[in-house]
CSV table of C-alpha atoms and ligand atoms in Angstrom, one decimal:
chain,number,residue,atom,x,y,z
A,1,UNK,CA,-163.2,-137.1,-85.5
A,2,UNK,CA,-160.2,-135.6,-86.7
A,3,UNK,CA,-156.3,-136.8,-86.3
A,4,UNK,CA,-154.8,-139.1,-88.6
A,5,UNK,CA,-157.1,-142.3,-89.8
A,6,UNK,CA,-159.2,-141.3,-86.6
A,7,UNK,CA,-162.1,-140.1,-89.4
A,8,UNK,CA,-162.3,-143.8,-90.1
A,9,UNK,CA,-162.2,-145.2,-86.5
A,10,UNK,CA,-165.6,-147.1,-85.8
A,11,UNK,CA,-165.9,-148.5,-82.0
A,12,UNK,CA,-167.5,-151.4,-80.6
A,13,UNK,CA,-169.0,-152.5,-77.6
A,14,UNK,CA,-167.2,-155.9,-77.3
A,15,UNK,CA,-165.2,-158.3,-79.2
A,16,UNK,CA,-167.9,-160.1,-81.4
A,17,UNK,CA,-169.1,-156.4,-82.6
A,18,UNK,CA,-165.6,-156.3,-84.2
A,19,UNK,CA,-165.5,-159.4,-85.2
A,20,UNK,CA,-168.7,-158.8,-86.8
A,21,UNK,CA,-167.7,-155.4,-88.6
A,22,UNK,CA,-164.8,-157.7,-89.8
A,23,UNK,CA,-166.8,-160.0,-91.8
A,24,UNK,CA,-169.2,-157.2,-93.0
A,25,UNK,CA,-166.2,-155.6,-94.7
A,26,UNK,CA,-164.9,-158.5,-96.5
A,27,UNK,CA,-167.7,-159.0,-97.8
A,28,UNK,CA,-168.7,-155.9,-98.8
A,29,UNK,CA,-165.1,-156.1,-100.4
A,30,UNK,CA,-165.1,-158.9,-102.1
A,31,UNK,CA,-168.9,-158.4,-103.7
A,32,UNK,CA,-167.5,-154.8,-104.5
A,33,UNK,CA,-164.1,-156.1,-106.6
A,34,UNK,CA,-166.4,-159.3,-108.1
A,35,UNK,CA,-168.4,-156.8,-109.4
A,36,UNK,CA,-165.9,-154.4,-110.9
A,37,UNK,CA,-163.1,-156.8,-111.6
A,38,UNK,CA,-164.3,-160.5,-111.5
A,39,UNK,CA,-162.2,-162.0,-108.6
A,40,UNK,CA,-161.1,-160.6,-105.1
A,41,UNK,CA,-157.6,-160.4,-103.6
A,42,UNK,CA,-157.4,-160.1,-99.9
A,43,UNK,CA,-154.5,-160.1,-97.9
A,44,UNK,CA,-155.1,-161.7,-94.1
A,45,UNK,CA,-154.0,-160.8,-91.0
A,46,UNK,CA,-152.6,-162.9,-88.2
A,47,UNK,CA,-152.8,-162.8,-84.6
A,48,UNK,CA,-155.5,-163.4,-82.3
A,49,UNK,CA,-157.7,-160.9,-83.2
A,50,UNK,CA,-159.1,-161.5,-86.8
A,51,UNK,CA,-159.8,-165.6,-86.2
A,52,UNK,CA,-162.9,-164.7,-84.8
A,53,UNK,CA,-164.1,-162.7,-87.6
A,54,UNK,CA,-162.6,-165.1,-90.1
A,55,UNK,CA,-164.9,-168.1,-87.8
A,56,UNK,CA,-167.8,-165.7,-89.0
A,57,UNK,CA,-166.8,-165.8,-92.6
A,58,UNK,CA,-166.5,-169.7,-92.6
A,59,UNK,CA,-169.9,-170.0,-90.5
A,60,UNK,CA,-173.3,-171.6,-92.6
A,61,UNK,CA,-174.5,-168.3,-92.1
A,62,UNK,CA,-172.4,-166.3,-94.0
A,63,UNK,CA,-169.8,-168.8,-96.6
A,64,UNK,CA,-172.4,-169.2,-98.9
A,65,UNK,CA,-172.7,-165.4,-99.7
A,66,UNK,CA,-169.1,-165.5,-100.9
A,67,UNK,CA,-168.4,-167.1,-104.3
A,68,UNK,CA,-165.2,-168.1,-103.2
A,69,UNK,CA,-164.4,-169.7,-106.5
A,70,UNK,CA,-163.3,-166.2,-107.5
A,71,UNK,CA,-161.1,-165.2,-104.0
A,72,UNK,CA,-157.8,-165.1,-104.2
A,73,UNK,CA,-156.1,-164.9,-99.7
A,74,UNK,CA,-152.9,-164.0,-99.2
A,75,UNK,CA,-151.2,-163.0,-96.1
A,76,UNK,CA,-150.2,-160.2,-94.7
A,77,UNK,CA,-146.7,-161.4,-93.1
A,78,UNK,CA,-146.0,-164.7,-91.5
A,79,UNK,CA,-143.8,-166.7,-88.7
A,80,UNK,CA,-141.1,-168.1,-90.2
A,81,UNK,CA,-142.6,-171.7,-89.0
A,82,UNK,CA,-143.9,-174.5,-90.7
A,83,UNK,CA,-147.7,-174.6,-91.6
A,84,UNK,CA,-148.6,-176.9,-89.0
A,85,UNK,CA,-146.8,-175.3,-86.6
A,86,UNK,CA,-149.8,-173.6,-84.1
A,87,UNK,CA,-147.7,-170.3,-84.1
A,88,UNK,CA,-148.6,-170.1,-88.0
A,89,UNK,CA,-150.5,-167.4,-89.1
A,90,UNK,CA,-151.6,-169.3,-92.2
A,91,UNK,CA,-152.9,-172.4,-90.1
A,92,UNK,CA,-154.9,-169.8,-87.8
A,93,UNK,CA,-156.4,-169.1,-91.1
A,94,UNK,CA,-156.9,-172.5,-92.4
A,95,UNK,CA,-158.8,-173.6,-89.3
A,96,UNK,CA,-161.2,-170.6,-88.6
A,97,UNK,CA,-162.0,-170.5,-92.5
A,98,UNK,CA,-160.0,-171.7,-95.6
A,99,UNK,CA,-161.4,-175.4,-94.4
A,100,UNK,CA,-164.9,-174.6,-94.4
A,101,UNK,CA,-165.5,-173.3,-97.9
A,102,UNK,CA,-164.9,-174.0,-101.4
A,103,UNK,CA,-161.9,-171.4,-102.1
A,104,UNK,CA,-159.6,-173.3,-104.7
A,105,UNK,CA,-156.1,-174.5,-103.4
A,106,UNK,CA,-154.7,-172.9,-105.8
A,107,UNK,CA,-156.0,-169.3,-105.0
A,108,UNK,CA,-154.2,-169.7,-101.7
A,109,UNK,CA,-150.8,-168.1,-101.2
A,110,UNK,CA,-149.6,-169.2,-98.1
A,111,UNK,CA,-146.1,-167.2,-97.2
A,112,UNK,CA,-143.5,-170.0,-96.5
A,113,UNK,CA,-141.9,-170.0,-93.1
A,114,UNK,CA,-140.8,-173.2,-93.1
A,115,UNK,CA,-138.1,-172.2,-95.7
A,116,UNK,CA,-135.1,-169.8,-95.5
A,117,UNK,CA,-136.6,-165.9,-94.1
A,118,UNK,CA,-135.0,-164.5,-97.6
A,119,UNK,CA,-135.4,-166.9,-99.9
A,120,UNK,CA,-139.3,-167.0,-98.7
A,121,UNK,CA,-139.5,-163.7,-99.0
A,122,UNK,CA,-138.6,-163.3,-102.4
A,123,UNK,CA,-140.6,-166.1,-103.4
A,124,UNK,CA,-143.5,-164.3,-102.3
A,125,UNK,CA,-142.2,-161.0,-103.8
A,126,UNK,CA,-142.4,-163.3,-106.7
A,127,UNK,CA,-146.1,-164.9,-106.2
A,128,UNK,CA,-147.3,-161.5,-106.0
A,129,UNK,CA,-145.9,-160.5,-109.1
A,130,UNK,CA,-147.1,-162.9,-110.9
A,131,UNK,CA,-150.3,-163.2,-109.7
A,132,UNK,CA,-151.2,-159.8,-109.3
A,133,UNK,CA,-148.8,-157.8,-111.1
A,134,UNK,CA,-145.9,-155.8,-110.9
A,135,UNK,CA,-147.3,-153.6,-108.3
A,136,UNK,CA,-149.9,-155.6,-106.6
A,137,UNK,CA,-152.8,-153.9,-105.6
A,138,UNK,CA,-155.3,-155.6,-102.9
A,139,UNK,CA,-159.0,-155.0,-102.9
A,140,UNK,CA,-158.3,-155.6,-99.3
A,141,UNK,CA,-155.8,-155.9,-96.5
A,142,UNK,CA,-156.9,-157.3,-92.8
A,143,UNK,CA,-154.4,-156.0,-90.2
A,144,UNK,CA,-153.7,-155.9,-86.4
A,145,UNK,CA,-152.0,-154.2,-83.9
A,146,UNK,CA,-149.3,-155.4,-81.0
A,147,UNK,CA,-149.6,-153.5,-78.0
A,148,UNK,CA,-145.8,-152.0,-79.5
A,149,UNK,CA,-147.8,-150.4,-82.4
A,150,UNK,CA,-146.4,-152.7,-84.6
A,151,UNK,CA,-148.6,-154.2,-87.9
A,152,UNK,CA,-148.2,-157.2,-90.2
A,153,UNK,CA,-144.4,-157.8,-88.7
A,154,UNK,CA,-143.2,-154.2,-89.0
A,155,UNK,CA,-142.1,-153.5,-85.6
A,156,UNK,CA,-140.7,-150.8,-83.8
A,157,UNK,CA,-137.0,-149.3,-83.9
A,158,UNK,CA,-137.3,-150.0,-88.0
A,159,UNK,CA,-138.2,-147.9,-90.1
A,160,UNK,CA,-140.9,-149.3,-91.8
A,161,UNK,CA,-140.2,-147.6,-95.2
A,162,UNK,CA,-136.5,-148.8,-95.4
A,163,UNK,CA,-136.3,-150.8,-98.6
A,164,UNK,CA,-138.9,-149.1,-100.0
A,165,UNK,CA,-138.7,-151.1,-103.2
A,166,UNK,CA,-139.0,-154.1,-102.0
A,167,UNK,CA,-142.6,-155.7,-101.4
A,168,UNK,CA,-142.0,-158.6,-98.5
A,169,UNK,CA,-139.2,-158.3,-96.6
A,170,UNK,CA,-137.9,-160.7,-93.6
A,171,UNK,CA,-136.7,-158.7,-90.8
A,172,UNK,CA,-135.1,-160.4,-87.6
A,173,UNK,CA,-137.0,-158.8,-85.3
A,174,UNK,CA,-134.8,-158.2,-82.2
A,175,UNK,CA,-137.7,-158.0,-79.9
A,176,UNK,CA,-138.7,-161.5,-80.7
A,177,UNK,CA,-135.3,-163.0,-81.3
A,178,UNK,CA,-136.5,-164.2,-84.7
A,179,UNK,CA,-136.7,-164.0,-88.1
A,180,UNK,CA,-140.3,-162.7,-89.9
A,181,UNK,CA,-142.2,-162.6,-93.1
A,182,UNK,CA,-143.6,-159.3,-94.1
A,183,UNK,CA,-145.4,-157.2,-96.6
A,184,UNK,CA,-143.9,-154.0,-97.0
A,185,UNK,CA,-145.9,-150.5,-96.8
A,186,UNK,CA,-145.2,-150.3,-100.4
A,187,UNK,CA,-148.3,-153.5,-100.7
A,188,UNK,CA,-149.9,-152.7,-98.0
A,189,UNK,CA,-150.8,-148.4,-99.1
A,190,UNK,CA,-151.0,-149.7,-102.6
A,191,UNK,CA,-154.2,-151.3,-101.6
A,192,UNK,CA,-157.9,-150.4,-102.1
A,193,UNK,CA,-159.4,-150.8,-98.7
A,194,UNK,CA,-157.3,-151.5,-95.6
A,195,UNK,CA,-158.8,-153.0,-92.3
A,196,UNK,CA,-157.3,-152.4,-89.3
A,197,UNK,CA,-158.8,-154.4,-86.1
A,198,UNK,CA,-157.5,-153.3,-82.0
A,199,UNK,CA,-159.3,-154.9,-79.1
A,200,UNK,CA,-158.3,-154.7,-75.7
A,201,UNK,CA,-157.7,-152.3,-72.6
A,202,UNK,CA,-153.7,-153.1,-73.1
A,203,UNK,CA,-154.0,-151.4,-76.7
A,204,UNK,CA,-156.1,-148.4,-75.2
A,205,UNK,CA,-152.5,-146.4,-74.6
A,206,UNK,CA,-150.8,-147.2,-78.1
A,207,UNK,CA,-153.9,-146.8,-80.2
A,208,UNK,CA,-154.5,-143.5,-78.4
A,209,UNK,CA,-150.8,-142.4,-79.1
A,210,UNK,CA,-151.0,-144.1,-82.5
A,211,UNK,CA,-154.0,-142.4,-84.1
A,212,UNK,CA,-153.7,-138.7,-81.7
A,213,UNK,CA,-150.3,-138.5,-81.2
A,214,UNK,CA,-147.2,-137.2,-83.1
A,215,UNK,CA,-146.2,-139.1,-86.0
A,216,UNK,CA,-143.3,-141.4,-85.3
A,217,UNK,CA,-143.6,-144.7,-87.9
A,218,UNK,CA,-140.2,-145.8,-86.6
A,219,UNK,CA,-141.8,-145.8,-82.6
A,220,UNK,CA,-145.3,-147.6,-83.9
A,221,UNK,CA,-144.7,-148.4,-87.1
A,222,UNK,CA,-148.1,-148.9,-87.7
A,223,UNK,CA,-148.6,-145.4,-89.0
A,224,UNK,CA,-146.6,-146.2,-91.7
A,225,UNK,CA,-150.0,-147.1,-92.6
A,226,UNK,CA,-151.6,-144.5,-95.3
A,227,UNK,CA,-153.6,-145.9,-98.8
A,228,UNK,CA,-151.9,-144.1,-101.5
A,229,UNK,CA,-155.6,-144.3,-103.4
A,230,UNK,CA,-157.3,-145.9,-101.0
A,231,UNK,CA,-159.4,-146.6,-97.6
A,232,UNK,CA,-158.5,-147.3,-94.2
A,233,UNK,CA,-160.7,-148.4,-91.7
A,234,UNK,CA,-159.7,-148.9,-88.0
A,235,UNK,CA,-162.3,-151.1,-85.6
A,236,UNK,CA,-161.8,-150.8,-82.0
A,237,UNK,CA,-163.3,-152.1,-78.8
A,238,UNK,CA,-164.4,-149.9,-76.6
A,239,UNK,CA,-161.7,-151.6,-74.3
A,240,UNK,CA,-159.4,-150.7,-76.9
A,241,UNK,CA,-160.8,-147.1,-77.9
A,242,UNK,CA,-160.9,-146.0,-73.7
A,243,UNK,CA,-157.9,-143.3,-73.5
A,244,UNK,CA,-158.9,-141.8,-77.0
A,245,UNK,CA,-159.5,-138.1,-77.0
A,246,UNK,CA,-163.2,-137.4,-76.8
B,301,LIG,C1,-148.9,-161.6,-86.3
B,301,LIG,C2,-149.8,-160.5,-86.9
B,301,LIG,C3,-149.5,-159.3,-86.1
B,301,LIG,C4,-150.8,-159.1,-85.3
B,301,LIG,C5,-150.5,-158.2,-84.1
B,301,LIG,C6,-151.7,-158.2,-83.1
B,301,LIG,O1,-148.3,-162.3,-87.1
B,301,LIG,O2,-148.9,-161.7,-85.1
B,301,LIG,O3,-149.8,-160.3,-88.2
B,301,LIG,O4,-149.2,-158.2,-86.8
B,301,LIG,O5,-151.8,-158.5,-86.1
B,301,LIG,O6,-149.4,-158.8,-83.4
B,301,LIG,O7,-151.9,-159.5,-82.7
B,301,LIG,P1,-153.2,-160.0,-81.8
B,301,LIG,O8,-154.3,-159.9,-82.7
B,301,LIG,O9,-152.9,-161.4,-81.4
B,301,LIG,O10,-153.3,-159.0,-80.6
């Protein structure tokens, strides 16, 4: 396939395929950085569409295969709610998989929403810094896409690279009358493998536009998306994948 990032589109027949191509890549990301660097750093996504891959990862099945000892889960961006709250990202997270296995408390970063958008923000500027160095570098980030092309909580009319040196920022996102919590493309293309996951018929136009269509990171600011030394992987439905170009 050719286009931007459409060489590394894989589609599925439904949902659970997805889902399933989910888990396969964390795992195959965390057993790759175990090996080569002794722990793995992921970054999740939030939404609807990665809980059911993450209900994989926390399944009998498959949680034993991870020695989650040595994973370190951060997020990706974050509602700027408290952790109960069942609009947070981090409790989505906690549910489908950070309660089922035996990852340290510690060696979860949870983004806090439930505190001022800047000050949380630069706290978690701060956690990544310390924990992963000055220019953090994840073995791998989970990501989504809003029908609006946005990702993490980049969304449109922003340009995504404003404040380029900055690594979370928290926008007020005008079309959702609130405050956010977000990575900035600076983390995110800094990282080693980047998942992207679409599903859906109401995606099919966007994803089309997004991956085949001119580039415009402002309009869908997810393809502000590009590893600097690194792989991106998009998985689509078929729902989602319909009004791509054959
Ligand atoms: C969030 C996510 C966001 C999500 C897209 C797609 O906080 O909502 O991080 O970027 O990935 O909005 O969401 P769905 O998976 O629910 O369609």
């Amino acid at each position: 396939m050719t286009g931007r990032g459409r060489s590394d589109l894989r589609v599925y027949p439904s949902p659970l395929d997805v889902a399933e191509a989910v888990a396969d890549l964390f795992a195959g990301a965390a057993r790759d950085a175990m090996r080569e660097r002794g722990r793995f750093c992921v970054a999740l996504a939030g939404g609807r569409t990665p809980r059911a891959a993450y209900e994989l990862l926390g399944a009998e099945e498959r949680r034993e295969a991870i020695d989650w000892r040595r994973v370190s889960v951060y997020f990706g961006d974050e509602r700027c709610v408290p952790p109960e709250s069942a609009d947070s990202n981090y409790k989505m997270a906690l549910e489908a998989l950070l309660s089922k296995v035996s990852i340290p408390p510690r060696n979860v970063h949870r983004m806090h929403g439930e505190e001022q958008p800047a000050r949380a923000a630069r706290a978690y500027a701060k956690t990544l810094i310390e924990t992963m160095g000055e220019s953090p570098r994840f073995d791998l980030i989970l990501l989504g896409m809003g029908e609006d092309g946005h990702t993490a909580s980049l969304f449109p009319g922003t340009d995504p690279h404003a404040d380029e040196d900055q690594l979370v920022r928290a926008p007020f996102v005008e079309q959702l009358g609130e405050h956010r919590l977000t990575v900035t493309p600076l983390v995110i293309n800094n990282a080693r493998h980047i998942g992207i996951a679409v599903e859906s018929e109401r995606k099919s136009a966007t994803l089309a536009l997004v991956l085949s269509g001119p580039l415009n990171p402002i309009k869908y600011p997810v393809q502000a998306v590009a590893p600097v030394d690194g792989k991106l992987e998009w998985f689509a439905d078929r729902a989602a994948a319909e009004k791509l170009p054959p």
